[in-house]
Every structure is written in structure tokens, then in C-alpha cells.
Coordinates of C-alpha atoms in Angstrom, one line a residue:
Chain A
X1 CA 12.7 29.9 29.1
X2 CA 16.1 29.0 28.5
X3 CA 17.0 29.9 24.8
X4 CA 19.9 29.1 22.5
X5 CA 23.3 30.9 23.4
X6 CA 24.1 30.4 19.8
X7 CA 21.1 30.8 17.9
X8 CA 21.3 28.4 15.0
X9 CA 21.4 30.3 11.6
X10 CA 18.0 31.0 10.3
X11 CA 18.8 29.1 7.4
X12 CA 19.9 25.9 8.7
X13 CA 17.0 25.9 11.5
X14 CA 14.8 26.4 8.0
X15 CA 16.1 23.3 6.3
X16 CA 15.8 21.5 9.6
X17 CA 12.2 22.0 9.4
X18 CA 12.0 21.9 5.8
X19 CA 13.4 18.1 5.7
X20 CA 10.8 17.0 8.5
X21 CA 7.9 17.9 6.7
X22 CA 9.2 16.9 3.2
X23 CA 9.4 13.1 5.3
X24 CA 5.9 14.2 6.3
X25 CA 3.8 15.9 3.4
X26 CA 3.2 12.5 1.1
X27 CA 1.8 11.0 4.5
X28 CA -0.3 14.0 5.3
X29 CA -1.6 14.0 1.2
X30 CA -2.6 10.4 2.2
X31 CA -4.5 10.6 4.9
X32 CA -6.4 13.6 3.3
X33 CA -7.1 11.9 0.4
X34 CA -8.4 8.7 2.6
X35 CA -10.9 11.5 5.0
X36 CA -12.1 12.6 1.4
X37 CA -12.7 9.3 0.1
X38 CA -14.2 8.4 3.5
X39 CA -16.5 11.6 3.6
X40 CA -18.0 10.5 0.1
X41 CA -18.6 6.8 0.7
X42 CA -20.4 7.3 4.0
X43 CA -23.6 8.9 3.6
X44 CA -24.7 10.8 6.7
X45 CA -27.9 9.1 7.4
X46 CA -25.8 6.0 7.6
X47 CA -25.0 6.8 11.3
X48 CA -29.4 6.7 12.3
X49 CA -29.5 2.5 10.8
X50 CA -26.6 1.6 12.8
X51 CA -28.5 2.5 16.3
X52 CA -30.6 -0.6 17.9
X53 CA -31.7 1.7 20.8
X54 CA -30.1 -0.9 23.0
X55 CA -28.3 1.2 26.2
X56 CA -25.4 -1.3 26.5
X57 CA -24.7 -1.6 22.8
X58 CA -25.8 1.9 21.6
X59 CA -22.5 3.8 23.3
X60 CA -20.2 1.2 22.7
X61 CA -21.4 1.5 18.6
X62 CA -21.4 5.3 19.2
X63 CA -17.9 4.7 20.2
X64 CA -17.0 2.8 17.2
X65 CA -18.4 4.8 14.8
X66 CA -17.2 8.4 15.9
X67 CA -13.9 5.9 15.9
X68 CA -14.0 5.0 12.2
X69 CA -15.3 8.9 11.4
X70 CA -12.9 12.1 10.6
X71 CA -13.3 15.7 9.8
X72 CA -14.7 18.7 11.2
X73 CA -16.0 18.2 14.6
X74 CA -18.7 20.6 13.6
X75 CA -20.1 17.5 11.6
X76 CA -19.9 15.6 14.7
X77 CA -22.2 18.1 16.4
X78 CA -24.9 18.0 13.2
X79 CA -24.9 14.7 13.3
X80 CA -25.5 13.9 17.2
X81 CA -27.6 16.6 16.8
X82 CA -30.1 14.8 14.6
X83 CA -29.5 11.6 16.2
X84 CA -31.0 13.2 19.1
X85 CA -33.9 14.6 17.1
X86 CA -34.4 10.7 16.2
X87 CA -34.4 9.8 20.0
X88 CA -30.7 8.1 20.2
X89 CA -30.0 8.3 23.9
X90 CA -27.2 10.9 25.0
X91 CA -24.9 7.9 26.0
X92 CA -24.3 6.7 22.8
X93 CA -24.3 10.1 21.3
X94 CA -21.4 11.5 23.7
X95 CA -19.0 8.5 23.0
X96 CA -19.6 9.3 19.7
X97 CA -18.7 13.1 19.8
X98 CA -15.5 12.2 22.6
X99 CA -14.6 9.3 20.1
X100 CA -14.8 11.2 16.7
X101 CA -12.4 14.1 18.3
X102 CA -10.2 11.6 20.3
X103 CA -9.9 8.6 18.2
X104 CA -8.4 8.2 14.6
X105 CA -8.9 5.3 13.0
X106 CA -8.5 6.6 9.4
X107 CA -5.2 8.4 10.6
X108 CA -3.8 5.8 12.3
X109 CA -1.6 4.7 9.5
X110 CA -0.1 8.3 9.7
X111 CA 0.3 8.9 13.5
X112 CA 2.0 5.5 13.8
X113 CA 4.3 6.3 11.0
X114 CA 5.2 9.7 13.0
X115 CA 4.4 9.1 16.5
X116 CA 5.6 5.4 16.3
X117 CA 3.4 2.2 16.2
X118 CA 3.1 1.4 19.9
X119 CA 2.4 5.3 20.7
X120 CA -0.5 5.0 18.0
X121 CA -2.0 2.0 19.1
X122 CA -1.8 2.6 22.7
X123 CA -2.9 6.1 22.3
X124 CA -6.2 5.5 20.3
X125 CA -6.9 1.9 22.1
X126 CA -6.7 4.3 25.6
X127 CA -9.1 6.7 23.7
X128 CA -11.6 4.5 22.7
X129 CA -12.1 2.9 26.0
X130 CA -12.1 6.8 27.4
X131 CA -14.8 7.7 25.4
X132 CA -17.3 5.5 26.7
X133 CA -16.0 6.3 30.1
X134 CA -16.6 10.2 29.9
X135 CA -19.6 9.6 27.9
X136 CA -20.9 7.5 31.1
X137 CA -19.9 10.2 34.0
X138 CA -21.1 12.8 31.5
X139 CA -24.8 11.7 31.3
X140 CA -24.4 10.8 35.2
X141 CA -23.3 14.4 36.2
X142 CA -26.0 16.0 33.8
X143 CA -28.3 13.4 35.5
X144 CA -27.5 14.9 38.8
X145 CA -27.9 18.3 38.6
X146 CA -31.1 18.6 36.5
Chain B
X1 CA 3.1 -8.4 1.4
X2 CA 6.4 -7.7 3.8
X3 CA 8.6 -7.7 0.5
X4 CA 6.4 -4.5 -0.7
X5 CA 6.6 -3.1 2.5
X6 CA 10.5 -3.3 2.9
X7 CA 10.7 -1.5 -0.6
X8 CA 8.1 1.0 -0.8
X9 CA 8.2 1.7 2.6
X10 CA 4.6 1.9 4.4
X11 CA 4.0 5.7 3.5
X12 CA 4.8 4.7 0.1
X13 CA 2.5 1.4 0.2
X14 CA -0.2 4.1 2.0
X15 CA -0.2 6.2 -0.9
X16 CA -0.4 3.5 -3.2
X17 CA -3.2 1.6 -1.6
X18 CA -5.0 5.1 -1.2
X19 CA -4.6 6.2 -5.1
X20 CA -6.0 2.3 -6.2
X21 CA -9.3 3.3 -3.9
X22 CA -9.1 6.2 -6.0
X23 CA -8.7 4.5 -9.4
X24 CA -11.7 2.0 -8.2
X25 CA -13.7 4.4 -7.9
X26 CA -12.6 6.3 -11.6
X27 CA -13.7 3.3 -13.0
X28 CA -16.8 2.2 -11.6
X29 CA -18.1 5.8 -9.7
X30 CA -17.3 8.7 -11.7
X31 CA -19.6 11.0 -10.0
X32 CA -18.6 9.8 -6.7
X33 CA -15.1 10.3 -7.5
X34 CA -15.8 13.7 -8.6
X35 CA -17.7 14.4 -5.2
X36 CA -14.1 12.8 -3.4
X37 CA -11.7 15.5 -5.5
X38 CA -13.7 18.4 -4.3
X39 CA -14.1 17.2 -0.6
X40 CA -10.5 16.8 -1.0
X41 CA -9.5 20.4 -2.7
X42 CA -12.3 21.8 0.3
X43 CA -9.7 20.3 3.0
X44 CA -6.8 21.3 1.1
X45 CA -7.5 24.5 0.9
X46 CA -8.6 24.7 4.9
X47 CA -5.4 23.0 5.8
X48 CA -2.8 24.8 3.8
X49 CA -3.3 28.1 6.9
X50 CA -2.3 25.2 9.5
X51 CA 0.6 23.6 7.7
X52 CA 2.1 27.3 7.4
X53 CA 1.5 28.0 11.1
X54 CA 2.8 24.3 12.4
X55 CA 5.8 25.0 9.8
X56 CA 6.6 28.4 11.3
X57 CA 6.0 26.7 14.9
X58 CA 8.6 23.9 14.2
X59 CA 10.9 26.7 12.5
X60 CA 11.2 29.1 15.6
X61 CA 11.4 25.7 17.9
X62 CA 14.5 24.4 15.9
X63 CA 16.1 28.3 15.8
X64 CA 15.3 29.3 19.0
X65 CA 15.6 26.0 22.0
X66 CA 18.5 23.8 22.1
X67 CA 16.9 20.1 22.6
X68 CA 18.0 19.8 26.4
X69 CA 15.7 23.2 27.2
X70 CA 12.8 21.4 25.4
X71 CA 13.2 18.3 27.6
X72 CA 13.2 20.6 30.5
X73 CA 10.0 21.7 29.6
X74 CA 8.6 18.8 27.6
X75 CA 10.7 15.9 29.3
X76 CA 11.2 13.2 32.0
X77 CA 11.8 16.4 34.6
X78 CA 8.9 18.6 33.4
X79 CA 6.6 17.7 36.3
X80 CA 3.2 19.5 36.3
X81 CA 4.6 22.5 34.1
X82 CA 4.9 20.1 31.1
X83 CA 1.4 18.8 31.6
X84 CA -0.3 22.5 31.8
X85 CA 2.1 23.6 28.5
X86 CA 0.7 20.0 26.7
X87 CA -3.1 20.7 27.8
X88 CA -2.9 24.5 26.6
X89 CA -1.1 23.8 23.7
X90 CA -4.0 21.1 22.4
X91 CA -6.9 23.8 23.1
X92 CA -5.5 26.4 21.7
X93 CA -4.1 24.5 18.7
X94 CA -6.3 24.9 15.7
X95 CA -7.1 22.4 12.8
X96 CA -7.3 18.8 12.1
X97 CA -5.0 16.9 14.5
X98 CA -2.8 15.3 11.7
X99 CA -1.6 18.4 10.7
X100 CA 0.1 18.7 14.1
X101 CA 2.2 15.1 14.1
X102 CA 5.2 16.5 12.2
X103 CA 5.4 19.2 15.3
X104 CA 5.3 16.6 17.8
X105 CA 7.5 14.1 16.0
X106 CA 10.1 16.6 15.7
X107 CA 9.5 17.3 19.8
X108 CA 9.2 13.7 20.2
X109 CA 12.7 12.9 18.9
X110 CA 14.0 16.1 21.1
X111 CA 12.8 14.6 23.9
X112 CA 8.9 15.2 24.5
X113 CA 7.2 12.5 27.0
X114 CA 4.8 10.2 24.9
X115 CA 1.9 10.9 28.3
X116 CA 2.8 14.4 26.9
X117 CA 1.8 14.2 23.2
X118 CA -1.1 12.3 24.1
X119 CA -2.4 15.2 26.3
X120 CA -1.6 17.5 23.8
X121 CA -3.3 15.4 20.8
X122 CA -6.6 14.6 23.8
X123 CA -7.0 18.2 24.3
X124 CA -7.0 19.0 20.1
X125 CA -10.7 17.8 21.1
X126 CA -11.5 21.0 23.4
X127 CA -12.5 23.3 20.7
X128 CA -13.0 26.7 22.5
X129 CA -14.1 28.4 19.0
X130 CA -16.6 25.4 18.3
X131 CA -17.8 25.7 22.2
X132 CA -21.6 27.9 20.8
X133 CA -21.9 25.1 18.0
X134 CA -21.8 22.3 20.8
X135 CA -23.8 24.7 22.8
X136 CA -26.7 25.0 20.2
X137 CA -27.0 21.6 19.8
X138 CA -26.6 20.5 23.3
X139 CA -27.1 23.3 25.6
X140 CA -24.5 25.0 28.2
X141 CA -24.6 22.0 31.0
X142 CA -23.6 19.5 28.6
X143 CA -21.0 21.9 26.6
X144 CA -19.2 22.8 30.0
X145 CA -18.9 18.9 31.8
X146 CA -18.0 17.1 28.9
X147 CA -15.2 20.0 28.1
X148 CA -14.2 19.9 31.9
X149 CA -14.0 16.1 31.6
X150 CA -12.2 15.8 28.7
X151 CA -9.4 18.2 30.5
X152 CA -9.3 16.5 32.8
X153 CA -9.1 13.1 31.1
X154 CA -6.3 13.9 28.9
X155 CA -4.3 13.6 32.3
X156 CA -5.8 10.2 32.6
X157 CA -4.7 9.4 28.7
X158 CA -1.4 10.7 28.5
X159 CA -0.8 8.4 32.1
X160 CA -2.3 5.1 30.6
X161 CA -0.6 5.9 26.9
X162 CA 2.9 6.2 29.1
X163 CA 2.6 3.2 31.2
X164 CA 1.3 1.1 27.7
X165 CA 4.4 1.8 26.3
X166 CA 7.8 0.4 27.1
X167 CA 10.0 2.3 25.2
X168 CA 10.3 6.0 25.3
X169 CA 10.7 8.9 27.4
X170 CA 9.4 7.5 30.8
X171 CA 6.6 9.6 32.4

């Protein structure tokens, strides 16, 4: 890999990265503030009433929801798991794992102020329809082998 | 609307939008509120290991490559090399994916392709340490196609994301 020839002094690379993530730590405290306040207002059994049971409408929800969700993806797990238990089909449960891990609605103020508004948009619009799409070849594939 | 925007700026109107949810919620939902600042001081404290490692990754990036090396590795001319260093680097990257925008803002201004952050931020969802949890819960079938698929879709992503965008690095 081609490195510097002149490595930059260690103190001026530093500040470099020092100044980007002063311009990025009040929009970083944001968005953790907004999961936090996200995480309290929706209660978990929240995600069960939302579910018709309908196979067209169920994923695309699924979608939307894991969409609109943040955190841990362990919670994502939990809560398809009992979803599951409850008898949601695995199509609307996978676009909802893909979707929570893929899409960020709650960040999207914050990767469009980084990443750029277009990049944001583009990238999470792509992701959303993805999720659905991998959720359907998913559940096909597992369908055929057994 | 657009006059606050132009002198806050919209990280400035984010954080004040976000600390008037919070002062709601003082008012009419002190318990809730409570529940909110320790959610919030539980992710704080999780993140704090990722914002040092992302820090020391963006320090020995900015001592050690010149920007025209990055391109070659991140840019226009990176070919498949790019994509494999973009799909590694987003599974073996660990916590939440906002901690790893300033990284690829820094990268992105060097000269990263945009179908290459997308990759990288698509593949943040292949958890490799979370694979048994997924496992428990689903069982090994469903744990290895979905993972294989999302690989494999982050190609598809970073493609779409590139050809939605008209400015940029073209990919």
C-alpha cells in the first residue's frame, strides 16, 4: 500500500482528525439522544398491534418499522423472535431485521449532514426497497431447501 | 423556517429540536424522561470504546496515506479491490453505524466512491459476533442465507446508491 513519503507530523495528522469530529460530536450527541428518546417512547409490544397478518402488507410494514427503529440489533432478534412466537410470518419478520440494520430513519438527519443529502436519501430509499427484496428470496431459498 | 436554518445551521436546529422533545417530556413525563437519560448514559457509555477506535482509525488514515493512495484504493480506479476492502471493512466494523460517518466523510472528501460507503455502511449489518444470537432465534439456515444475501446485496446497494446520485465520485 502506498504510504506517505513524508509522513505528516503526528501532531498536525491529530488536529486533522481532531477538527472532523469536533464538526461531528454535537451531531453524533443528537442522534443518541433522539435513539434514547425513541427507545423510551416505543414500547416493545408496540411492534405485535401493528401486524394484520396480511402477506402483501405484513413485509412491507415489517419494512417500515425496522425502518423507523434503532439500536442494538440484538433487540431486533428479540423482537422477531417473539413476533414469531405470536405467528408473524417470516416475510415480514426478515424485512424487518434487513431494514432495522440497513435503514436509518432516526439517523438520517446525521448521515445526510456527513454523507450529504442525496447520498442519504438515495442510500436508505435503495435500502428500504432491498429489504423487502432479500426478505422475499430469503423465505424462497429456505423454502427450497427444507 | 429557512431563516433558522441559515443561522443555526441544521446540526444546530437538530439539537435544538431534539433538547425541546426533551424538555416536553420534563414537563409532562418525568419518569419517562428519567427512563430516556439512562437509555441515553447506557449508549453513551457503549459508544465511547468506538468513537476512540474510529478516532485512532481516522488518525493513522490522515498520518499515514496521502489522499491520491486512498483513491487508489477507495476511488474511481479501485475496481473489485475497493469493493472487497468496503465489504470487509463493514463486517468487521463494530458498533452502531453512526459512529462510523465521521470515518467515511473524512474518506469521502479524499476521494472514497459513494457505491463504496454504501457497501461499507450495508455490510455494518453482517454481525459476525451477533451470528449465535440470530442463530438461536432463527436457526443456522436462516442465519447463513440471509448473511450470504446481504453480502451479496451490498454490491447491489452501493451500484443503485452510485447511479442515484449525480454528483460524486463516479462508480
Amino acid at each position: 500500500m502506498a504510504l506517505r513519503k513524508n509522513w505528516k507530523a503526528p501532531k498536525d495528522a491529530f488536529s486533522q482528525t481532531g477538527r472532523a469530529f469536533r464538526k461531528s460530536l454535537p451531531i453524533l450527541v443528537s442522534v443518541l439522544m433522539l435513539l434514547a428518546l425513541a427507545d423510551t417512547l416505543i414500547p416493545k409490544q408496540a411492534y405485535r398491534r401493528i401486524f394484520t397478518g396480511n402477506e402483501l402488507l405484513d413485509p412491507l410494514m415489517g419494512a417500515v418499522i425496522g425502518s423507523f427503529s434503532g439500536g442494538n440489533p440484538i433487540t431486533s432478534y428479540i423482537i422477531g423472535g417473539e413476533l414469531r412466537q405470536q405467528g408473524i410470518g417470516m416475510l415480514a419478520i426478515t424485512a424487518f431485521l434487513v431494514a432495522w440494520v440497513t435503514v436509518g430513519i432516526i439517523q438520517l438527519p446525521a448521515e445526510a449532514l456527513m454523507l450529504g443529502k442525496r447520498f442519504a436519501i438515495a442510500r436508505n430509499a435503495v435500502s428500504f426497497c432491498l429489504s423487502i427484496v432479500i426478505a422475499v428470496l430469503t423465505v424462497l431459498t429456505l423454502g427450497m431447501t427444507g | 423556517m429557512k431563516k433558522i436554518l441559515e443561522k443555526m445551521g441544521f446540526e444546530g436546529a437538530l439539537s435544538l429540536l431534539v433538547l425541546i422533545a426533551y424538555g416536553i417530556l420534563a414537563v409532562y413525563d418525568s419518569n419517562r424522561l428519567e427512563n430516556a437519560l439512562s437509555t441515553l448514559a447506557g449508549l453513551t457509555a457503549r459508544i465511547v470504546p468506538i468513537l476512540l477506535l474510529v478516532f485512532g482509525v481516522m488518525f493513522l488514515t490522515n498520518l499515514f496515506f496521502e489522499s491520491n493512495a486512498l483513491v487508489r484504493f477507495l476511488g474511481k480506479e479501485s475496481g473489485y479491490r475497493g469493493w472487497m476492502l468496503a465489504i470487509a471493512g463493514g463486517i468487521v466494523s463494530s458498533g452502531p453505524i453512526y459512529m462510523w460517518y465521521p470515518l467515511l466523510s473524512d474518506l469521502k472528501e479524499r476521494g472514497m466512491k459513494d457505491s463504496l460507503i454504501a457497501a461499507f455502511l450495508y455490510n455494518r449489518a453482517v454481525k459476525i459476533p451477533l451470528l449465535p444470537m440470530m442463530v438461536y432465534y432463527f436457526g443456522w439456515n436462516f442465519a447463513l442465507v440471509l448473511s450470504i444475501y446481504m453480502v451479496l446485496f451490498s454490491v447491489a446497494d452501493g451500484i443503485l446508491v452510485q447511479s442515484l446520485m449525480r454528483k460524486g465520485t463516479e462508480g
